[in-house]
mmCIF file with all atom_site columns, C-alpha atoms and ligand atoms in Angstrom:
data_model
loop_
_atom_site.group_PDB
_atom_site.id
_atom_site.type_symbol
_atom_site.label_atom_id
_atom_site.label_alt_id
_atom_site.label_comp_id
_atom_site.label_asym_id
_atom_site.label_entity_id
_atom_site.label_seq_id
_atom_site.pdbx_PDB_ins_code
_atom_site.Cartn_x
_atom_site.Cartn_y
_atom_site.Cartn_z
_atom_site.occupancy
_atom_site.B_iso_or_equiv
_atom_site.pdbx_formal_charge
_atom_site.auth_seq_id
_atom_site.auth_comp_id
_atom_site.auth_asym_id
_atom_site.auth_atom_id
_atom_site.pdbx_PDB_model_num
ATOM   1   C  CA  . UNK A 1 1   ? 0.000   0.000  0.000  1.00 79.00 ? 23  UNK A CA  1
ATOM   2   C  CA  . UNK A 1 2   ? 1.466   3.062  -0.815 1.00 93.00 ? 24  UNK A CA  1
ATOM   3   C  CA  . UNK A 1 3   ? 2.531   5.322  2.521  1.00 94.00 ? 25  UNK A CA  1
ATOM   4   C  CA  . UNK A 1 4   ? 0.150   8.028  1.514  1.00 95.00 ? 26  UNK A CA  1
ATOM   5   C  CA  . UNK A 1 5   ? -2.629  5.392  1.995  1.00 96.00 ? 27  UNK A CA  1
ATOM   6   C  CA  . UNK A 1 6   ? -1.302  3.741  4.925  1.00 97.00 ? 28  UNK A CA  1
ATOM   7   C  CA  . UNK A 1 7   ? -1.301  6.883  6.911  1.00 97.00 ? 29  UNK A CA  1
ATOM   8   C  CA  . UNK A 1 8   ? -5.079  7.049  6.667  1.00 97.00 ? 30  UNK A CA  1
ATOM   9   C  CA  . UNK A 1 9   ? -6.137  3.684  7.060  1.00 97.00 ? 31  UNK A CA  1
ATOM   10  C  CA  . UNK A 1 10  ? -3.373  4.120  10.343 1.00 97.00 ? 32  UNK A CA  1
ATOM   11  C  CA  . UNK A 1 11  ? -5.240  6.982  11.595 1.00 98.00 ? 33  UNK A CA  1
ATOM   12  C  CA  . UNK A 1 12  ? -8.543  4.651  11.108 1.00 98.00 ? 34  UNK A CA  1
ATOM   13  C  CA  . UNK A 1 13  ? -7.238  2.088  13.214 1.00 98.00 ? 35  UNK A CA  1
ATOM   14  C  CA  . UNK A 1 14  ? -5.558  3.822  15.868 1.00 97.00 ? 36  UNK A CA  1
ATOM   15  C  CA  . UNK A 1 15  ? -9.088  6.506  16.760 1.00 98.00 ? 37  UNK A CA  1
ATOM   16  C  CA  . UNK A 1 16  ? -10.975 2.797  16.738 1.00 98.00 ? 38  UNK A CA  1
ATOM   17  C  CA  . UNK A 1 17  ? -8.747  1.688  19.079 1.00 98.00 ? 39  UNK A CA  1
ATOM   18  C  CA  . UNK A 1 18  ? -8.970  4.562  21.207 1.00 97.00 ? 40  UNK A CA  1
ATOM   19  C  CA  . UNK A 1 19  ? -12.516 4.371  21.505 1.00 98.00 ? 41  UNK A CA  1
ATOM   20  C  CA  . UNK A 1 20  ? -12.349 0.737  22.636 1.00 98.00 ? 42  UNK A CA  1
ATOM   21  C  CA  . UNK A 1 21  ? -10.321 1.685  25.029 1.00 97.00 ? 43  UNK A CA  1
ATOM   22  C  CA  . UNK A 1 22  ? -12.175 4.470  26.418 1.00 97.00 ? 44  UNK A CA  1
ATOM   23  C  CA  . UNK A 1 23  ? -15.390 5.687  24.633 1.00 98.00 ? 45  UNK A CA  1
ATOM   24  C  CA  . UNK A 1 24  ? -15.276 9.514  26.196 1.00 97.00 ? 46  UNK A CA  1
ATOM   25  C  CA  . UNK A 1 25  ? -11.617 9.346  24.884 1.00 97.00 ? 47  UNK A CA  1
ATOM   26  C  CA  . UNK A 1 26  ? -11.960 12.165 22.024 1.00 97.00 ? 48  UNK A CA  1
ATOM   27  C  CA  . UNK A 1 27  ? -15.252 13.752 23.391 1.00 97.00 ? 49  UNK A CA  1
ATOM   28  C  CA  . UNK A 1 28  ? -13.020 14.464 26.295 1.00 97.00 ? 50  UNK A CA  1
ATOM   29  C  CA  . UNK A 1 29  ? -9.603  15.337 24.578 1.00 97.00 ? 51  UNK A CA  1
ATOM   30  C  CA  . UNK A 1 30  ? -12.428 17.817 22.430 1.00 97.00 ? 52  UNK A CA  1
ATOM   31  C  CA  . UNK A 1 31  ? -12.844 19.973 25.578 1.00 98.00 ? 53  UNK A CA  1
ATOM   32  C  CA  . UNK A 1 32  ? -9.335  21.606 26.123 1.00 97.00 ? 54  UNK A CA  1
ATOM   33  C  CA  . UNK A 1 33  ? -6.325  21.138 26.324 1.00 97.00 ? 55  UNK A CA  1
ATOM   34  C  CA  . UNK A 1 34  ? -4.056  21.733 29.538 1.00 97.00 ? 56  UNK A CA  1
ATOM   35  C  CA  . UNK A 1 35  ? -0.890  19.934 28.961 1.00 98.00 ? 57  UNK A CA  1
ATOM   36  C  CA  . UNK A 1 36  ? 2.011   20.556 31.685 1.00 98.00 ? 58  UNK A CA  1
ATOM   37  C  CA  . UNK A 1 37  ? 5.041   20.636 29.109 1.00 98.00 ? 59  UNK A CA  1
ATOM   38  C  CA  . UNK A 1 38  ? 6.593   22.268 26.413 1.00 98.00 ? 60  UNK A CA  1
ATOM   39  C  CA  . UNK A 1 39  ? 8.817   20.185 24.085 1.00 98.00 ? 61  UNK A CA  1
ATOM   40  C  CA  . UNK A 1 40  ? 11.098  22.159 21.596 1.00 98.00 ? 62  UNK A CA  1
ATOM   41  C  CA  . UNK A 1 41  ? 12.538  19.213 19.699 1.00 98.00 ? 63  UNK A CA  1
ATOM   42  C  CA  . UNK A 1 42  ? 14.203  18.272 16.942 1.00 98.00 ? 64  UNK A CA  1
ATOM   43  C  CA  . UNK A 1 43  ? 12.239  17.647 13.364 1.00 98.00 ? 65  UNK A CA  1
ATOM   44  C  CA  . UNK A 1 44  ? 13.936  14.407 12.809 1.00 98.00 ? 66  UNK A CA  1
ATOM   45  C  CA  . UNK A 1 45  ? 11.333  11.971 11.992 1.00 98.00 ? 67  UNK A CA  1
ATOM   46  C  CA  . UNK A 1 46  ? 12.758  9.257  14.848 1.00 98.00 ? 68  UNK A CA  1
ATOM   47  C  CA  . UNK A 1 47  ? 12.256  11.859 18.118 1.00 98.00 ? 69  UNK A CA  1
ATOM   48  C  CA  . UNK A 1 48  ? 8.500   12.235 18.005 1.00 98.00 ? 70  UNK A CA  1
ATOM   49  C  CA  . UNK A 1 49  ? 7.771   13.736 21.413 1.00 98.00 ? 71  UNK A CA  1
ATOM   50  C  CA  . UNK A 1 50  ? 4.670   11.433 22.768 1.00 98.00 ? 72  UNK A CA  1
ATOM   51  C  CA  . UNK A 1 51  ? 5.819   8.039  21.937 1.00 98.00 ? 73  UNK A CA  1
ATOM   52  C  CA  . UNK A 1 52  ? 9.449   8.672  23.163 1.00 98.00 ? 74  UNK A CA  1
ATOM   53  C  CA  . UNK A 1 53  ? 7.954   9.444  26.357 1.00 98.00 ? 75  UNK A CA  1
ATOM   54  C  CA  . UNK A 1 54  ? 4.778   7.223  26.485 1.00 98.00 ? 76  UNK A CA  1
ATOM   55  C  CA  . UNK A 1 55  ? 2.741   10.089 27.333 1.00 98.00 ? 77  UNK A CA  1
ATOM   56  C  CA  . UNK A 1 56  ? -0.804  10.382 25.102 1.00 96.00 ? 78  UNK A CA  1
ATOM   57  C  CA  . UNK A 1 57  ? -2.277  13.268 23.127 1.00 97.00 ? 79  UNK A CA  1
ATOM   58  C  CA  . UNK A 1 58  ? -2.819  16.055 25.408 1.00 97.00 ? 80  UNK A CA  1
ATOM   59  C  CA  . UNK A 1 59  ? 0.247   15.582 27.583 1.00 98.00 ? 81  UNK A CA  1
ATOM   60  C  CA  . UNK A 1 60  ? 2.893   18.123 25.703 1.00 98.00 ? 82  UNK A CA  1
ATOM   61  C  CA  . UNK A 1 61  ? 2.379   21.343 23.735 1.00 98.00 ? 83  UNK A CA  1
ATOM   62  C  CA  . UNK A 1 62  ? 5.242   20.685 20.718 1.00 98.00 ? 84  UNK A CA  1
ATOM   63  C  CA  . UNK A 1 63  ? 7.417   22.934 18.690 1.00 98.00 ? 85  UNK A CA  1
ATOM   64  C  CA  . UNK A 1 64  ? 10.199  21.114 16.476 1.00 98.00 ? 86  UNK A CA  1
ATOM   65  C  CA  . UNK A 1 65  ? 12.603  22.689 13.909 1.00 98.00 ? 87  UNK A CA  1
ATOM   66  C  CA  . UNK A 1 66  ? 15.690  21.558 12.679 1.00 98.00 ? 88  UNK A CA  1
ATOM   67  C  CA  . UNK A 1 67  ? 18.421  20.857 15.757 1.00 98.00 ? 89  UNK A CA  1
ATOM   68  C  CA  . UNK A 1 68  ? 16.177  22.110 18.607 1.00 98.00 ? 90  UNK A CA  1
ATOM   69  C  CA  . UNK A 1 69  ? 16.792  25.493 18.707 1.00 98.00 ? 91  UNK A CA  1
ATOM   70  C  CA  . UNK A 1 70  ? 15.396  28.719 20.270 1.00 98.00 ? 92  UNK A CA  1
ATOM   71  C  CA  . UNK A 1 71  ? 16.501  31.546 17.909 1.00 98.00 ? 93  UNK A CA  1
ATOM   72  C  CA  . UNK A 1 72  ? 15.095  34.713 19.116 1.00 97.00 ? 94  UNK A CA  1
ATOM   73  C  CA  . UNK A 1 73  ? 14.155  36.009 15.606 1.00 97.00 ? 95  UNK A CA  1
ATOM   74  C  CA  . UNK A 1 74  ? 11.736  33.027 14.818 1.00 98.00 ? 96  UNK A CA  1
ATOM   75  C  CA  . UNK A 1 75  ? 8.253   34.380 15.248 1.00 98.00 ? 97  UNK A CA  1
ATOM   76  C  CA  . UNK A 1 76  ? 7.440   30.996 15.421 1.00 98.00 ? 98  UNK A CA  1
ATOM   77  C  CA  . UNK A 1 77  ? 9.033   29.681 17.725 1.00 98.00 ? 99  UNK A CA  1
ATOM   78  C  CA  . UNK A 1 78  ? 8.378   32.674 20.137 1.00 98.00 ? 100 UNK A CA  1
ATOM   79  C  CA  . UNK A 1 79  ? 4.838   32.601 19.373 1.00 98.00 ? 101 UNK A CA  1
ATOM   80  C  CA  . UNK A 1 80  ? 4.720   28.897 20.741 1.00 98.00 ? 102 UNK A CA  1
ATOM   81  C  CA  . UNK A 1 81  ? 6.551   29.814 23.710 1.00 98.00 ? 103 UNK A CA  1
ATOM   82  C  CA  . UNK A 1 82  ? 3.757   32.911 24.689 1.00 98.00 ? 104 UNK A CA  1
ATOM   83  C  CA  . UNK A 1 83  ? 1.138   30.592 24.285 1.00 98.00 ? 105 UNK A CA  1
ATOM   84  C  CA  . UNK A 1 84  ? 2.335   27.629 26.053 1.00 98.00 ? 106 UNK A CA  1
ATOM   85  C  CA  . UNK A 1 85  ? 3.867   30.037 29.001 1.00 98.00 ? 107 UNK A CA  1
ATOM   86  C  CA  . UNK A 1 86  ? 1.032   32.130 29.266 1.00 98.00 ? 108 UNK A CA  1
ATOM   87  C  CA  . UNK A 1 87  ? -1.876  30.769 28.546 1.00 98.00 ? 109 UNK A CA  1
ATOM   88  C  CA  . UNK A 1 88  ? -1.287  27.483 28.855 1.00 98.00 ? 110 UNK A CA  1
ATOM   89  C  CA  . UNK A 1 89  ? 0.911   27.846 31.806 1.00 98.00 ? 111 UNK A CA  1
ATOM   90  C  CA  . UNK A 1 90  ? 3.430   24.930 31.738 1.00 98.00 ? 112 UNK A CA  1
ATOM   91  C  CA  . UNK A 1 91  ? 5.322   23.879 34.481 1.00 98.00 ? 113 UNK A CA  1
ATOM   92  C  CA  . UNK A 1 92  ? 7.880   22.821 32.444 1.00 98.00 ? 114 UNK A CA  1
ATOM   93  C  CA  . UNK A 1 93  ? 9.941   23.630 29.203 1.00 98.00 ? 115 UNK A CA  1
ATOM   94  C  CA  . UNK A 1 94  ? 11.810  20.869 27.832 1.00 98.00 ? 116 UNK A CA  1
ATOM   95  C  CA  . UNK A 1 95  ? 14.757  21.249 24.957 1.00 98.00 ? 117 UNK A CA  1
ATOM   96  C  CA  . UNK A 1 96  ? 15.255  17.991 23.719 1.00 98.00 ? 118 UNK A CA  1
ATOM   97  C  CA  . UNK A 1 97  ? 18.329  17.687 21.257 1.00 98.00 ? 119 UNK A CA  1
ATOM   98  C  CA  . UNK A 1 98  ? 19.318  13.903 20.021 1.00 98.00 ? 120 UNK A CA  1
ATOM   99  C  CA  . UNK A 1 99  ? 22.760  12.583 19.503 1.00 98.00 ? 121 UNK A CA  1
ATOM   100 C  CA  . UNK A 1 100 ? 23.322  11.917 15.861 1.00 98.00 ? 122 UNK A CA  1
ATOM   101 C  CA  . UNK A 1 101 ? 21.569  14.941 14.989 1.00 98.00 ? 123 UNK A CA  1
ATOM   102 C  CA  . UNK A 1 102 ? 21.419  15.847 10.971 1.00 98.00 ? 124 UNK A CA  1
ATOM   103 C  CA  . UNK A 1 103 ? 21.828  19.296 11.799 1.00 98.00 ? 125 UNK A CA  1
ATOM   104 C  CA  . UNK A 1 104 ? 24.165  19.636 14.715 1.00 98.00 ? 126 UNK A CA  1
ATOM   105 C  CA  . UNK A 1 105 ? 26.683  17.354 12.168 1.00 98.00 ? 127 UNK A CA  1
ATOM   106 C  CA  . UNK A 1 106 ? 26.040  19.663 9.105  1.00 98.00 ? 128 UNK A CA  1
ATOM   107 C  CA  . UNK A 1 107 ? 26.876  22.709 11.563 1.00 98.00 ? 129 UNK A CA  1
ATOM   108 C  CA  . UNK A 1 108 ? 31.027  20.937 12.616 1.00 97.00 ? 130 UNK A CA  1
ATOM   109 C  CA  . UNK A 1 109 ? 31.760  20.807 8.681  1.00 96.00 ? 131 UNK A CA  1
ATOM   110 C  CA  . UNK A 1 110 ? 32.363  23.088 6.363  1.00 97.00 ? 132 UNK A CA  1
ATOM   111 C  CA  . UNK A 1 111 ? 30.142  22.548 3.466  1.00 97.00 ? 133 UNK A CA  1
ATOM   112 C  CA  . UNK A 1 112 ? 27.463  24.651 1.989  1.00 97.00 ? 134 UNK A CA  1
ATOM   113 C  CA  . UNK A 1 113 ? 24.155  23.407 1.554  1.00 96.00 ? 135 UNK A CA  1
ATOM   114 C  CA  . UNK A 1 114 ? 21.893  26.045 1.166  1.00 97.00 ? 136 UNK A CA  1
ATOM   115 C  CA  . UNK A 1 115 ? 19.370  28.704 2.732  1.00 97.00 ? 137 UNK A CA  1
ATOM   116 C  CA  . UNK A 1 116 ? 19.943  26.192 6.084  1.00 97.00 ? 138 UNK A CA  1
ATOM   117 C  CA  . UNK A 1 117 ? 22.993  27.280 6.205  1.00 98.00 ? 139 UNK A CA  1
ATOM   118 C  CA  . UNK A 1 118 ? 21.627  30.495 8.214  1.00 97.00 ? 140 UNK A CA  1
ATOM   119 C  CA  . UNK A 1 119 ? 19.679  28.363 10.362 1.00 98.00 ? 141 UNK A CA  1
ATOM   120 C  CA  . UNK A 1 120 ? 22.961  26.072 11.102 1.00 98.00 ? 142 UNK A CA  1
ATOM   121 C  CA  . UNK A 1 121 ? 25.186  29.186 11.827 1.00 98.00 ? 143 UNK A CA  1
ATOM   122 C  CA  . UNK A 1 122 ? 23.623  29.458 15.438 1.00 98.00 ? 144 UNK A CA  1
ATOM   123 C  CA  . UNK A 1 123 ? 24.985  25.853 16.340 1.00 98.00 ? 145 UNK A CA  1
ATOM   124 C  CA  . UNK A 1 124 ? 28.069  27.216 14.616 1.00 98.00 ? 146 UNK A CA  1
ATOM   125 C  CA  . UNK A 1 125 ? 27.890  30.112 17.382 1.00 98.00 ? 147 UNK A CA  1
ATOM   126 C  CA  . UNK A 1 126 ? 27.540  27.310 19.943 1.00 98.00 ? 148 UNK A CA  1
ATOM   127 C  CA  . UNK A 1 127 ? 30.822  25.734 18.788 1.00 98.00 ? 149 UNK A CA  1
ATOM   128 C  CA  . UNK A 1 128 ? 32.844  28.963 19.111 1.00 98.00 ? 150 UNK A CA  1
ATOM   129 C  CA  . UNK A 1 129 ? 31.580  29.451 22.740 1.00 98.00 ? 151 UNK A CA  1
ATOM   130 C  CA  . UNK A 1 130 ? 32.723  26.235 24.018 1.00 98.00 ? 152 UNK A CA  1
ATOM   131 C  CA  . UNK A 1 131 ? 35.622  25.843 21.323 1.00 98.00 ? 153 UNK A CA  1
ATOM   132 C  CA  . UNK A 1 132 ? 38.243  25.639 23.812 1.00 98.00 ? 154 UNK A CA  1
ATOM   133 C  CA  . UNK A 1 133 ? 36.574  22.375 25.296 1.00 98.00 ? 155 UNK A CA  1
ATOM   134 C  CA  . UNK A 1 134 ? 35.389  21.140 22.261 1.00 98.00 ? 156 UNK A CA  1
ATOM   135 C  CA  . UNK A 1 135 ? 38.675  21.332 19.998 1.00 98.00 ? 157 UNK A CA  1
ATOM   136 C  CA  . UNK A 1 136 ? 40.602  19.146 22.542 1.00 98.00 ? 158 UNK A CA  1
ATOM   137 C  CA  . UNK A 1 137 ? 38.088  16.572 22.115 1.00 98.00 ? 159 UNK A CA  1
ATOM   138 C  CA  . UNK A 1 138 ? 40.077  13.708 19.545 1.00 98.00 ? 160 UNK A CA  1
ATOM   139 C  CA  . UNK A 1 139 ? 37.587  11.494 18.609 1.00 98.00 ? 161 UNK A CA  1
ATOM   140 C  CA  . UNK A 1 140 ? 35.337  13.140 16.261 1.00 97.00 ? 162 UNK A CA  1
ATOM   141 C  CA  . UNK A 1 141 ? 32.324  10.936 17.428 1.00 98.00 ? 163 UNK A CA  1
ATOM   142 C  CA  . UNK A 1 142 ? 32.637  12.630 20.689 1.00 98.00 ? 164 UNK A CA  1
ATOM   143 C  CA  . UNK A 1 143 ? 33.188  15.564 19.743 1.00 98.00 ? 165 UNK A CA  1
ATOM   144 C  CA  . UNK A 1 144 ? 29.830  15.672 17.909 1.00 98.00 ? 166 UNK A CA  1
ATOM   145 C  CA  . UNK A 1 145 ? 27.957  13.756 21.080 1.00 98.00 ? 167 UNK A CA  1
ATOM   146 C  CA  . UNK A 1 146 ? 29.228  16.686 23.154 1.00 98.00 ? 168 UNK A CA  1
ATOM   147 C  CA  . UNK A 1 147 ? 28.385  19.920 20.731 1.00 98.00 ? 169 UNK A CA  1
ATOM   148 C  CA  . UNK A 1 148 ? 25.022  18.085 20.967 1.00 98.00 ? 170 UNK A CA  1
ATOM   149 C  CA  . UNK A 1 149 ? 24.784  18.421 24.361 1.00 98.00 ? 171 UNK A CA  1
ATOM   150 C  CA  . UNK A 1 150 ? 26.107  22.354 24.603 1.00 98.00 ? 172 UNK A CA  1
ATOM   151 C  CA  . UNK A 1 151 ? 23.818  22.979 21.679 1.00 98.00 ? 173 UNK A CA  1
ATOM   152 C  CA  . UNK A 1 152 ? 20.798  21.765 23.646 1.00 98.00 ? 174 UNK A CA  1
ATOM   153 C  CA  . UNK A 1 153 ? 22.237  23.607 26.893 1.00 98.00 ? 175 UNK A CA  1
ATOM   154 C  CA  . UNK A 1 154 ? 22.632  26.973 25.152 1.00 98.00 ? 176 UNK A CA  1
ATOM   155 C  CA  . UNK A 1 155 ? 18.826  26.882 23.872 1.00 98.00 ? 177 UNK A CA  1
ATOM   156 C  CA  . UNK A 1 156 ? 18.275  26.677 27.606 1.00 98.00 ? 178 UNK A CA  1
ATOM   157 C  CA  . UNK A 1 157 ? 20.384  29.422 27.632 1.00 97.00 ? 179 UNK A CA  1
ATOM   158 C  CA  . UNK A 1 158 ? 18.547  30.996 25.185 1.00 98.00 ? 180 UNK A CA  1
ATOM   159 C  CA  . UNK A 1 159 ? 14.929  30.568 26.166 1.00 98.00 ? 181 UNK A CA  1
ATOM   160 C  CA  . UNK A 1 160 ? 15.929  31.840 30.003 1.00 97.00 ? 182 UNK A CA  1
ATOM   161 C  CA  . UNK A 1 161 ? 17.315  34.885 27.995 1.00 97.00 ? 183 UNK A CA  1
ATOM   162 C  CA  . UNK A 1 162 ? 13.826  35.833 26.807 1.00 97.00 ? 184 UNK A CA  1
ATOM   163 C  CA  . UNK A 1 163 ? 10.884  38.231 28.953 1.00 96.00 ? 185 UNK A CA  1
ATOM   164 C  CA  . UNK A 1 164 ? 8.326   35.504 28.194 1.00 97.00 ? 186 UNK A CA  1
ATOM   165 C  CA  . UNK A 1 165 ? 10.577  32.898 30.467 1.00 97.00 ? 187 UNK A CA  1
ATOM   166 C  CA  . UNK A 1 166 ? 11.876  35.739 32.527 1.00 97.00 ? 188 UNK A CA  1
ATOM   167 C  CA  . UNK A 1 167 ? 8.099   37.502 33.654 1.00 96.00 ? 189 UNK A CA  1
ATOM   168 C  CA  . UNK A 1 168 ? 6.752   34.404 34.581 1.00 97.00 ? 190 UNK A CA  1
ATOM   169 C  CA  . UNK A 1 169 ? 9.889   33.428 36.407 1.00 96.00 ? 191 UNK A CA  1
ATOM   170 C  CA  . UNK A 1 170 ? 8.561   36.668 38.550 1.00 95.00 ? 192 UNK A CA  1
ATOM   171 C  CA  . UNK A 1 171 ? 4.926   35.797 38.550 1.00 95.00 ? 193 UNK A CA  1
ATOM   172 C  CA  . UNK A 1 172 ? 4.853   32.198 39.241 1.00 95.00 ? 194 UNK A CA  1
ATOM   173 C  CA  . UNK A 1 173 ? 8.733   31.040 39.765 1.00 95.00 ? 195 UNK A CA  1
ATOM   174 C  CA  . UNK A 1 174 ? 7.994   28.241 36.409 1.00 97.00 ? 196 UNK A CA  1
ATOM   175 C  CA  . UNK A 1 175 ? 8.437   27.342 34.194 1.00 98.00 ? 197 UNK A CA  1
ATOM   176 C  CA  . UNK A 1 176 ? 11.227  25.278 34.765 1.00 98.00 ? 198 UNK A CA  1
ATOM   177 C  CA  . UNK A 1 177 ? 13.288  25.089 31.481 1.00 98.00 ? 199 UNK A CA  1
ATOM   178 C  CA  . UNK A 1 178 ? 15.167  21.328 31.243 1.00 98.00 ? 200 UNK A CA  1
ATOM   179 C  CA  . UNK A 1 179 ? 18.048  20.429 28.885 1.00 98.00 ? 201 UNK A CA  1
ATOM   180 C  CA  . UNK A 1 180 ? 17.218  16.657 27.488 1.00 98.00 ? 202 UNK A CA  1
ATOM   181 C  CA  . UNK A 1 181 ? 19.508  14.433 24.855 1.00 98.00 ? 203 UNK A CA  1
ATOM   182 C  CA  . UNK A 1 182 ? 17.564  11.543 23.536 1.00 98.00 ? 204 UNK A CA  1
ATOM   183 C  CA  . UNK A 1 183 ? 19.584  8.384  22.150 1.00 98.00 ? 205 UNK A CA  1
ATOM   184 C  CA  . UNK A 1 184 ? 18.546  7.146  18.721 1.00 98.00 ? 206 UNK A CA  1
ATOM   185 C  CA  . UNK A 1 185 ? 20.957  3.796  19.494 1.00 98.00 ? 207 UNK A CA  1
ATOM   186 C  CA  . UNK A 1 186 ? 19.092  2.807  22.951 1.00 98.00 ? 208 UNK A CA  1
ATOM   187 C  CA  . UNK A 1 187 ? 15.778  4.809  23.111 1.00 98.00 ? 209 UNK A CA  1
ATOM   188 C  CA  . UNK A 1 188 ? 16.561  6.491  25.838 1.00 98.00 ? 210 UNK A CA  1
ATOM   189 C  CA  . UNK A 1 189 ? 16.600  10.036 27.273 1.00 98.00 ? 211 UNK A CA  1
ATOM   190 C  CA  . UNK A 1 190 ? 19.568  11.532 29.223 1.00 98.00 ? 212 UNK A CA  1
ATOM   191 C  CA  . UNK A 1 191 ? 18.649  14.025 31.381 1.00 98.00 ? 213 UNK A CA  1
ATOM   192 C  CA  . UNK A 1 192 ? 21.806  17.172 31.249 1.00 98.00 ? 214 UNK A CA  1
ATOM   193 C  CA  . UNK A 1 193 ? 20.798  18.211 34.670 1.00 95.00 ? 215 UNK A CA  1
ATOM   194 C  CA  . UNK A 1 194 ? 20.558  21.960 33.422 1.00 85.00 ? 216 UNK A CA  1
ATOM   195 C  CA  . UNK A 1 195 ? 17.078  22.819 35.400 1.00 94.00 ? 217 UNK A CA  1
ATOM   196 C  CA  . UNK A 1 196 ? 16.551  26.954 34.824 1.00 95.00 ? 218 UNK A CA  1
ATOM   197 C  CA  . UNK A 1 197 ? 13.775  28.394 37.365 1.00 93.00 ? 219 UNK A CA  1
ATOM   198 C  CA  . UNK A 1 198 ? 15.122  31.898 38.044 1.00 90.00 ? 220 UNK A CA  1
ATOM   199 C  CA  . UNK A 1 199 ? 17.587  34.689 36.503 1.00 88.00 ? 221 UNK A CA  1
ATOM   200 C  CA  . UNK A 1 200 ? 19.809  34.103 39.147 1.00 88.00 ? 222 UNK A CA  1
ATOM   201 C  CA  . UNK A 1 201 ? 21.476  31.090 36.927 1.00 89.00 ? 223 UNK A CA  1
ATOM   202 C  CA  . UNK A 1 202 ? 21.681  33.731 34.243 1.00 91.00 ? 224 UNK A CA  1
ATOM   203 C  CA  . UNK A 1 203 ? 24.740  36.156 33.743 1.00 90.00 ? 225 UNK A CA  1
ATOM   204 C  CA  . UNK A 1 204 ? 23.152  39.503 34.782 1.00 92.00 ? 226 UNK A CA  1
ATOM   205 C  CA  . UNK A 1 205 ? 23.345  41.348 31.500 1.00 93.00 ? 227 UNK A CA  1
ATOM   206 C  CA  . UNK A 1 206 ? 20.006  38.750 30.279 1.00 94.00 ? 228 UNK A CA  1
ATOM   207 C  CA  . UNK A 1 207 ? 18.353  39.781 33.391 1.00 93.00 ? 229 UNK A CA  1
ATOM   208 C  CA  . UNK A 1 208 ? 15.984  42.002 32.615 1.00 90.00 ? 230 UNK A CA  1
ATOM   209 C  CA  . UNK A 1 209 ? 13.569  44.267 34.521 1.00 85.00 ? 231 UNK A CA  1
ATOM   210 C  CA  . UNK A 1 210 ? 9.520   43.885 35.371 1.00 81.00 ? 232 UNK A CA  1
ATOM   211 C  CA  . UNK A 1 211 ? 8.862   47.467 33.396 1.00 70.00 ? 233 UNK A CA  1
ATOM   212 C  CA  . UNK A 1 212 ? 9.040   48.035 30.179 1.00 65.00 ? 234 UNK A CA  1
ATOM   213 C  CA  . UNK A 1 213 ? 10.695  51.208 30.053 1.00 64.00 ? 235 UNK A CA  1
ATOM   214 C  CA  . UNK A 1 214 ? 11.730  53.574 26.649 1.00 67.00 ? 236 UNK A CA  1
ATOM   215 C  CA  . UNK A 1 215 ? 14.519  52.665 25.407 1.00 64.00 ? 237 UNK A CA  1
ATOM   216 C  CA  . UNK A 1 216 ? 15.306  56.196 23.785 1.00 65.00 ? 238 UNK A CA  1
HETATM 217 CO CO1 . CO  B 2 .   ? 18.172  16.434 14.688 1.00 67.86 ? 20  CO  B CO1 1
#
């Protein structure tokens, strides 16, 4: 059957299932939504955010774009952020970067490929900051495991940086904004252990004040 097919008669099967499971399943899901995350992941076709973490539709509010990242031009990207912030009020903001990541590889080399390139030049940025560490790193395989890991650790960086994280920091102390690296080879999600809650963790030039005030 050809994959354009499949897709539907998959969609047929799984809402049947669903409602064998639980009738009220999809009047329910109908009503609202009020799910407690934010996922920013990756667009890579093997890190889709509810089946990597078992959770069902309704569970986490999703952005993806190529390599996980929170560029602060990308009306997108910010737009998904106000809502999910404040109006859907997470309690948590989760960057999820992958090792073997298309993007994050394109970004170490040197080869052009195209309007992406722009988009790659911020993981490029990432690089320089933590060049030091990352140069003396021999194996190349490492190396790109660990610019994985800053890369995902500087959009935590970066999302902290904004007023949408930073004014409900001082409304509500959340949401807390978690660095994540999922494994394509086992499945599994490591944890970086980068948990953001307040500007404290910030340098204080990104701290910035409750009133808006002219700039001129
Ligand atoms: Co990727």
């Amino acid at each position: 059957m050809d994959i354009y097919k499949s897709l539907l008669e998959g969609n047929k099967q799984w809402a049947e299932q669903r409602l064998k499971e639980d009738p009220e399943f999809f009047i329910n899901l109908a009503k609202g939504q009020s799910p407690q995350v934010l996922w920013i992941g990756c667009s890579d076709s093997r890190v889709p955010a509810n089946e990597v973490t078992g959770t069902k539709p309704g569970d986490i509010f999703v952005h993806r774009n190529i390599a996980n990242m929170a560029i602060h031009t990308d009306m997108n990207m910010l737009s998904v952020l106000d809502y999910a912030v404040n109006v859907l009020k997470v309690r948590h903001v989760i960057v999820c970067g992958h090792y073997g990541c298309g993007g994050v590889k394109a970004a170490m080399g040197n080869q052009q490929f195209g309007l992406i390139d722009n988009w790659l030049r911020n993981i490029k940025d990432v690089y320089r900051l933590h060049a030091n560490e990352l140069d003396a790193i021999e194996n190349e395989d490492e190396r790109f495991n660990r610019l994985v890991e800053l890369n995902v650790m500087e959009q935590v960086f970066d999302l902290s940086k904004t007023s949408i994280i930073q004014n409900a920091w001082r409304e509500r102390n959340q949401p807390y904004v978690h660095g994540w690296v999922y494994s394509l080879n086992s499945g599994r999600i490591k944890d970086l252990g980068v948990t953001f809650d307040s500007t404290t963790q910030l340098s204080s030039i990104y701290n910035i004040t409750a009133s808006k005030v002219s700039v001129a």
